[in-house]
Coordinates of C-alpha atoms in Angstrom, one line a residue:
Chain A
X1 CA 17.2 17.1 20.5
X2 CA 15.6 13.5 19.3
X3 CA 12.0 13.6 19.8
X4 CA 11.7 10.3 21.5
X5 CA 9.5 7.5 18.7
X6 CA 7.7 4.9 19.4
X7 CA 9.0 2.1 17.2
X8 CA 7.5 -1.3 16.3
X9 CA 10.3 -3.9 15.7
X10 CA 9.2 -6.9 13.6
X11 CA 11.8 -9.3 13.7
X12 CA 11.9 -13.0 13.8
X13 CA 15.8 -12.9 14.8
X14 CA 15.7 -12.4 18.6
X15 CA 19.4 -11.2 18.9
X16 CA 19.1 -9.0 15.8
X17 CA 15.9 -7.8 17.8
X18 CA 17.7 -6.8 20.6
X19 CA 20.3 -5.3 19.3
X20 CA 18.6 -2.5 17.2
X21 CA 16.1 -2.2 19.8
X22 CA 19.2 -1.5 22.2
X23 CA 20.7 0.9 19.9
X24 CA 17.3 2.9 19.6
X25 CA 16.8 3.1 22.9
X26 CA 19.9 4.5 23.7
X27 CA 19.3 7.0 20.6
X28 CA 16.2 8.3 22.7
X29 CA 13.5 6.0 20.8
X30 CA 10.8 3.2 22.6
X31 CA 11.3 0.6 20.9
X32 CA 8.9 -3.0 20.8
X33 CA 9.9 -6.0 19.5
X34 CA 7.7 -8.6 17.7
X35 CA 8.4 -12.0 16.1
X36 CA 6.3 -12.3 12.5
X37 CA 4.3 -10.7 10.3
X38 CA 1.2 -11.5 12.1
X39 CA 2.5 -9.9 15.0
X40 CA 3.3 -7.2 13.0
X41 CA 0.2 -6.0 11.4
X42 CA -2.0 -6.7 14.7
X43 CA 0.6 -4.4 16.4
X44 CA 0.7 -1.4 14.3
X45 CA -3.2 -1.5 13.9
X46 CA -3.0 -0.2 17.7
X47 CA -1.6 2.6 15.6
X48 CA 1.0 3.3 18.6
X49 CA 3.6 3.4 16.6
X50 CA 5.4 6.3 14.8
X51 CA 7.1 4.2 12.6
X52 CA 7.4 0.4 11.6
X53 CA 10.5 -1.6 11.1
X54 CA 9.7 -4.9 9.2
X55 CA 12.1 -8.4 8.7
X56 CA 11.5 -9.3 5.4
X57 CA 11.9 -12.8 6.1
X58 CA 9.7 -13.6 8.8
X59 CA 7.5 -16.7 9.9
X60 CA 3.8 -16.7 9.6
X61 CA 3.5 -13.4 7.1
X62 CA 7.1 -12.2 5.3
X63 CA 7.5 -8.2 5.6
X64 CA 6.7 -7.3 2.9
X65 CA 3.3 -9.4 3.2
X66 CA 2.4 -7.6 6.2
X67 CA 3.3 -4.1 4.3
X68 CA 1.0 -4.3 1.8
X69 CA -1.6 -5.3 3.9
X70 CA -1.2 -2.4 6.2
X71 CA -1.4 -0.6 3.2
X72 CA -4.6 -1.8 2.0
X73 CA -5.5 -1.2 5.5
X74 CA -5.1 2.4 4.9
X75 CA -2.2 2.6 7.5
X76 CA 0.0 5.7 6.6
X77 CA 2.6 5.4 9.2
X78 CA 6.3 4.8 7.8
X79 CA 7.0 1.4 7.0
X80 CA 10.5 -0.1 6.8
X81 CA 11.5 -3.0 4.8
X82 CA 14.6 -5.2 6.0
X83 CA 16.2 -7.4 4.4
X84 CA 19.5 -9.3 3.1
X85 CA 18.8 -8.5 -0.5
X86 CA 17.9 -5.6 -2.4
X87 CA 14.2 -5.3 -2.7
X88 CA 12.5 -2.7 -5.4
X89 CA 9.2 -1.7 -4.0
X90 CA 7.0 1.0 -3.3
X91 CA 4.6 -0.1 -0.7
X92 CA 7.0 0.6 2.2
X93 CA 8.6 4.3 2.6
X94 CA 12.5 2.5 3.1
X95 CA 14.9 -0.5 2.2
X96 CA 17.3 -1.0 4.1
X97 CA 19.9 -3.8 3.3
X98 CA 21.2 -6.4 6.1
X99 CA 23.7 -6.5 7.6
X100 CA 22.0 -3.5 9.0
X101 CA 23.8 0.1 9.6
X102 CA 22.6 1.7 12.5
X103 CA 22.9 5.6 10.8
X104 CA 21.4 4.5 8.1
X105 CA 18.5 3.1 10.5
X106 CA 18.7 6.2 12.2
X107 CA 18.2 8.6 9.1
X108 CA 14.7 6.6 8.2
X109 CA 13.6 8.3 11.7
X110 CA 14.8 11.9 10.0
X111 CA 12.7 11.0 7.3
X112 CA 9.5 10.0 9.3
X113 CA 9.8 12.9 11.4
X114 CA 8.6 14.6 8.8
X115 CA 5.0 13.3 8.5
X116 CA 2.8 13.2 5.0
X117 CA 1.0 16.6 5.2
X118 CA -2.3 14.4 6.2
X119 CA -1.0 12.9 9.3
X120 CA 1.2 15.9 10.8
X121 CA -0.2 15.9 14.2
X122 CA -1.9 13.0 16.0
X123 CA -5.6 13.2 15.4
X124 CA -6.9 14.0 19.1
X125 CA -10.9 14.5 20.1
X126 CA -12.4 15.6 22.9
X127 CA -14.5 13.5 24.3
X128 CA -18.0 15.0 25.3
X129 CA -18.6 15.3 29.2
X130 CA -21.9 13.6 29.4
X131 CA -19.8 10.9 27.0
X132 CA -18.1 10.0 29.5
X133 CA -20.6 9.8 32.2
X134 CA -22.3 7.2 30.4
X135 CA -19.0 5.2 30.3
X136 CA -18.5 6.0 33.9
X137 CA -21.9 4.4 34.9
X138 CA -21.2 2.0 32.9
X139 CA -17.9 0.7 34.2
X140 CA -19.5 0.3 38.0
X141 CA -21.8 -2.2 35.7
X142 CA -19.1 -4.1 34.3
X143 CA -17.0 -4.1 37.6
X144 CA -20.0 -5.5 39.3
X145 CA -20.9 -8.1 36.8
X146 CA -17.3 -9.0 36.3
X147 CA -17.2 -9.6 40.2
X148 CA -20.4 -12.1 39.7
X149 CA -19.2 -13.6 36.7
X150 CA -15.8 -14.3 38.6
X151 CA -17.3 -16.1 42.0
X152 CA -19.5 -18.1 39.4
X153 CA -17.0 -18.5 37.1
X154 CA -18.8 -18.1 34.3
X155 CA -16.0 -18.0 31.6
X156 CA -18.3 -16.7 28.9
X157 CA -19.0 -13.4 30.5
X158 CA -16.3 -12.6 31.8
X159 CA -14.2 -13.1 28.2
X160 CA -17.2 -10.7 26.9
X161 CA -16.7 -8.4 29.4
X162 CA -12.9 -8.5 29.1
X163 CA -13.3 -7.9 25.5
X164 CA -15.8 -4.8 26.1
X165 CA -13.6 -3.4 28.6
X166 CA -10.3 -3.4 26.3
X167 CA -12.5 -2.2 23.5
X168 CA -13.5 1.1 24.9
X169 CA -11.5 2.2 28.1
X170 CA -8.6 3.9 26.9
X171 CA -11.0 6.2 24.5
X172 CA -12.3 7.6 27.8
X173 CA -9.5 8.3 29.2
X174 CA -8.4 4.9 31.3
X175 CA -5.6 3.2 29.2
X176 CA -4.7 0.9 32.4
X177 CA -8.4 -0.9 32.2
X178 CA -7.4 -1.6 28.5
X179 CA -4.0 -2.5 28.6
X180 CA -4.9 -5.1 31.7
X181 CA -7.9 -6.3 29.5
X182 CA -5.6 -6.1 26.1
X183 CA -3.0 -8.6 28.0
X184 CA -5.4 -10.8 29.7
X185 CA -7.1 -11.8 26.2
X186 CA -3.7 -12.0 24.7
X187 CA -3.1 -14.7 27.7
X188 CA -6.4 -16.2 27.2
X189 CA -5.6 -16.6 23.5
X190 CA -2.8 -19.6 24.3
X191 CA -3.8 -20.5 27.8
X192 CA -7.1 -21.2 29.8
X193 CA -8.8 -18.9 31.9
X194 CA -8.0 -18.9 35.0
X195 CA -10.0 -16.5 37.5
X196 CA -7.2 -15.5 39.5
X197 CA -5.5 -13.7 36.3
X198 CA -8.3 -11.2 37.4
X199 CA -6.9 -9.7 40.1
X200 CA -5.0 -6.7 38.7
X201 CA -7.6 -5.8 36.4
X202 CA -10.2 -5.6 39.3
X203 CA -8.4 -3.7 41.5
X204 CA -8.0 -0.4 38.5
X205 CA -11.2 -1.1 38.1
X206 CA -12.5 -0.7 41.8
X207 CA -9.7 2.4 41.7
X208 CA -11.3 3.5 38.9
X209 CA -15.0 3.5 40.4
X210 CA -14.3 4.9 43.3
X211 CA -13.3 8.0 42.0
X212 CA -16.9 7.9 41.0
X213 CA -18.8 7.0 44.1
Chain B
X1 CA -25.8 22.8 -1.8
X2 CA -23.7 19.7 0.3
X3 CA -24.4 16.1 -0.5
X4 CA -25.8 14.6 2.7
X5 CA -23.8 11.2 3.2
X6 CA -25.5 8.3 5.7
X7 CA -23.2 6.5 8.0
X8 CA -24.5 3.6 9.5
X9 CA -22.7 2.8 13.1
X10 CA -23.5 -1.0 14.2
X11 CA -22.4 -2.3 17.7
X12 CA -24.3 -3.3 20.6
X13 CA -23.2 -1.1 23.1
X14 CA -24.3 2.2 23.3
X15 CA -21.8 4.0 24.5
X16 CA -19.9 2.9 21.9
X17 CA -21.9 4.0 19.2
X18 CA -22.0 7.7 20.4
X19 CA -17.9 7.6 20.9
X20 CA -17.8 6.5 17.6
X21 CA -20.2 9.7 16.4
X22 CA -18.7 12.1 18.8
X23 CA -14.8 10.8 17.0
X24 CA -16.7 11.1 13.7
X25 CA -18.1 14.3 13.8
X26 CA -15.0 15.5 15.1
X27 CA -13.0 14.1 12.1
X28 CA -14.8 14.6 9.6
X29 CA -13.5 18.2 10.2
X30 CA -10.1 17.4 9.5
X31 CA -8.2 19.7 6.7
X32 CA -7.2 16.7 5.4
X33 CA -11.0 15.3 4.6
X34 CA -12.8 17.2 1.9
X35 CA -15.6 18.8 3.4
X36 CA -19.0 16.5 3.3
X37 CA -21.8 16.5 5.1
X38 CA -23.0 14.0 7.1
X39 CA -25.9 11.9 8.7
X40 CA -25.9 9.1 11.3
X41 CA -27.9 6.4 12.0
X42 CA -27.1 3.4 14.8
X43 CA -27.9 -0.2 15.4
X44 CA -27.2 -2.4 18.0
X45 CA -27.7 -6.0 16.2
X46 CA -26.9 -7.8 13.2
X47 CA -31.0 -7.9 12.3
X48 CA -31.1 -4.0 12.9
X49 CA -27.9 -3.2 11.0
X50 CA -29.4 -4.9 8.1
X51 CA -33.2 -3.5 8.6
X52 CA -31.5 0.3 8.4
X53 CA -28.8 -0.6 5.8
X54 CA -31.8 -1.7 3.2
X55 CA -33.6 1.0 4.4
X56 CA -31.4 4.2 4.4
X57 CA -28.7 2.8 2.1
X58 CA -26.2 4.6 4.2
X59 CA -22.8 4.9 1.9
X60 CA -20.2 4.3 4.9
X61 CA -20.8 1.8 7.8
X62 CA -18.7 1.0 11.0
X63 CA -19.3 -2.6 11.6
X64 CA -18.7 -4.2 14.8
X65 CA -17.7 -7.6 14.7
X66 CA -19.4 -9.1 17.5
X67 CA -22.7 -8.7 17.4
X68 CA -25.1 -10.1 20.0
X69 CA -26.9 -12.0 17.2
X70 CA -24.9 -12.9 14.9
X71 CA -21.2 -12.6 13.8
X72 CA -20.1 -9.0 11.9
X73 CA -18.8 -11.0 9.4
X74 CA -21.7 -13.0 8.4
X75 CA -23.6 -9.5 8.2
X76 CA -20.5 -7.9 6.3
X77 CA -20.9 -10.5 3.6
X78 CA -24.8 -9.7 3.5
X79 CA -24.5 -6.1 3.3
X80 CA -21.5 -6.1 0.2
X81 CA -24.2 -8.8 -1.3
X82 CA -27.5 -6.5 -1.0
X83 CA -24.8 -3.3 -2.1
X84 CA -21.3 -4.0 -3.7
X85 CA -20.5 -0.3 -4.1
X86 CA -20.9 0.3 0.0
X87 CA -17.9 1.5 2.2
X88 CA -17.7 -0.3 5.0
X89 CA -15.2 -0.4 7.9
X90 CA -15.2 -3.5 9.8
X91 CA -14.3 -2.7 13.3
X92 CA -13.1 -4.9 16.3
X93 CA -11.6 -5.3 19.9
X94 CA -9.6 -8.1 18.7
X95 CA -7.1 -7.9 15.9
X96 CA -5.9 -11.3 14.8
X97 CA -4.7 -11.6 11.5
X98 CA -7.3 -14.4 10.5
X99 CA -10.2 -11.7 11.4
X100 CA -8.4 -8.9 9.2
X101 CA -7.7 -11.3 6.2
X102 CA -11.7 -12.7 6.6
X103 CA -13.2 -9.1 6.7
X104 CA -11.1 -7.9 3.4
X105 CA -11.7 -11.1 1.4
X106 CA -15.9 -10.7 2.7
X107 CA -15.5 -6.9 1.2
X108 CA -14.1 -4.6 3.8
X109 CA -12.7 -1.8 2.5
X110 CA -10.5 -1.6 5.7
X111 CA -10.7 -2.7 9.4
X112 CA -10.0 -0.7 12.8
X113 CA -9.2 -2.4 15.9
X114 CA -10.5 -1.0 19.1
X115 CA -10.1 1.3 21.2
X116 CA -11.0 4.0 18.7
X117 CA -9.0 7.1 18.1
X118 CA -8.8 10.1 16.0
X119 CA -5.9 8.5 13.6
X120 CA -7.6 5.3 12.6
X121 CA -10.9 7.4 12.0
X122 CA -9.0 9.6 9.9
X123 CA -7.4 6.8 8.3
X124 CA -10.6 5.4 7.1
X125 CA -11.9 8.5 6.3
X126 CA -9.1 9.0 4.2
X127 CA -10.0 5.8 2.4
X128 CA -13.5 6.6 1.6
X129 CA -12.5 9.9 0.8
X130 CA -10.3 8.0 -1.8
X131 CA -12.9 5.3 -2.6
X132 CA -15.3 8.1 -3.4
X133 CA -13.1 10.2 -5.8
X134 CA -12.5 7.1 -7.5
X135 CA -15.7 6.1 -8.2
X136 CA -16.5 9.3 -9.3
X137 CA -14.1 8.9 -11.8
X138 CA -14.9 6.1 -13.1
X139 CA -18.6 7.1 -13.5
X140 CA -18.0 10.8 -15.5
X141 CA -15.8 8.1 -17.7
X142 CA -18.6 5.8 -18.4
X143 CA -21.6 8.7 -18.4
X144 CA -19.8 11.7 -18.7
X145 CA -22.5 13.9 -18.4
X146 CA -23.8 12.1 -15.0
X147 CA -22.5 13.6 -11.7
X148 CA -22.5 12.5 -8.5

């Protein structure tokens, strides 16, 4: 039974995109698709991702770029190189030549599965109880002074407050506040801010806090 | 008897800073970190971080990037200036690539992205595991009669 990965695809070729990502998904895998190396190495710093396929030919930072500087990053994850010619290196755990065979794809999963003896389970902490009453307290703060910020529109705050809130949320338990706040300053990053791009995010929030009043 | 290692844990918000020592003393205990022991001390500005940096010489530091008087960067750069030899994790909601590329060219040994978790902790704990072997190393190789 394929235990289902979470797969980062960096590739600047949108059909080539699809198409692996279609043929992991129907393998059992979750794939995401990306368009450059920039993309790339923000991405897989989430650390999401069970294992990273990388274009090596890609706009902004080539794969092989963005390999070695998730390397020096200290990112352990499997890395793998794609690419139309035969590349000799060691900073990515496999090569795999274009045009691109799917069981060969496949069989770099096999491989991953079985993790460097450091990394073999997911590193999970419990967070301490009166932890996360502080954060709790705290997040009827933010929702209040996020509310303020918003009838006043003062964009300063609420980007800071965005930017807390995606920062800290999903550590206590609330992934929903950060991937609302994650998206909205991934939107704020091309495009103004515009106040009614809120919404959503308020409303987990006020779902969120009333659990707690 | 255990070395007692200093971590230095600079952001501005509280809560924060005790996630950050709760992950951290959970980590730490990982079987694939050799065992150290270890000390924590917390700031919440730029002028603090620097004020207990100088004065506890703390070997590893989490360094927020924003900082409500001044930019992490700016006190990155200050820190690897006053202390070349000093591990220090740059840390940040935002991950653009311009940020990562600025922190490791200012002296960052690596850089996490928030939220936090027990993998990139252990990654970087890793690292200075790594960093500190290494230096060892080195030293025994020029002195070798000193230890560390």
């Amino acid at each position: 039974m394929t235990v289902p990965k979470q797969v980062l695809i960096a590739e600047d070729d949108p059909l080539l995109a699809q198409f692996i990502a279609l043929q992991l998904s129907e393998c059992g895998h979750l794939p995401v698709i990306v368009g450059n190396g920039e993309e790339a190495v923000t991405a897989a710093l989430s650390y999401r991702y069970d294992i990273v396929l990388l274009d090596w030919q890609m706009p902004k930072l080539d794969g092989l770029a963005a390999a070695t500087l998730l390397r020096q990053l200290g990112y352990q994850k499997p890395l793998v190189l794609m690419s139309a010619d035969e590349v000799d290196t060691s900073v990515v755990d496999f090569c795999l030549q274009k045009p691109l065979q799917i069981p060969a794809l496949i069989a770099c999963f096999g491989g991953a599965s079985a993790e460097p003896c450091n990394s073999a389970e997911p590193c999970s902490v419990v967070v301490a109880p009166e932890l996360h009453q502080k954060f709790r307290s705290a997040l009827v703060d933010i929702e209040q002074a996020l509310r303020l910020a918003t009838d006043i529109k003062d964009e300063q705050t609420i980007r800071h407050l965005v930017h807390q809130l995606k920062g800290s949320a999903e550590s206590f338990g609330v992934g929903a506040i950060t991937n609302a706040a994650d998206q909205l300053q991934r939107c704020w990053q091309h495009q103004p801010l515009l106040t009614e791009q809120l919404t959503d995010l308020m409303q987990i929030l006020a779902k969120e806090n009333s659990h707690v009043a | 008897m255990l070395r007692e290692w200093k971590i230095l844990l600079v952001d501005d918000q509280d809560y924060t800073r005790q996630l950050l020592r709760n992950l951290l003393i959970a980590v730490t205990q990982h079987e694939a970190l050799k065992p150290r022991k270890y000390s924590y001390l917390q700031a919440n500005s730029a002028m603090q971080a620097k004020f207990m940096f100088n004065l506890y010489q703390p070997e590893l530091v989490f360094l927020d990037i924003d900082l409500p008087d001044g930019n992490g960067l700016d006190v990155l750069q200050k820190l690897k200036i006053d202390r070349e030899h000093c591990f220090i994790v740059m840390v940040s909601g935002i991950s653009t690539l311009e940020n990562v590329k600025t922190a490791m060219s200012k002296g960052a040994a690596t850089f996490i992205v928030k939220p936090f978790n027990g993998d990139k902790i252990l990654s970087a704990l890793q690292m200075f595991d790594k960093f500190i072997t290494d230096r060892n190393l080195s030293n025994k190789s020029q002195f070798p009669s000193s230890s560390i």
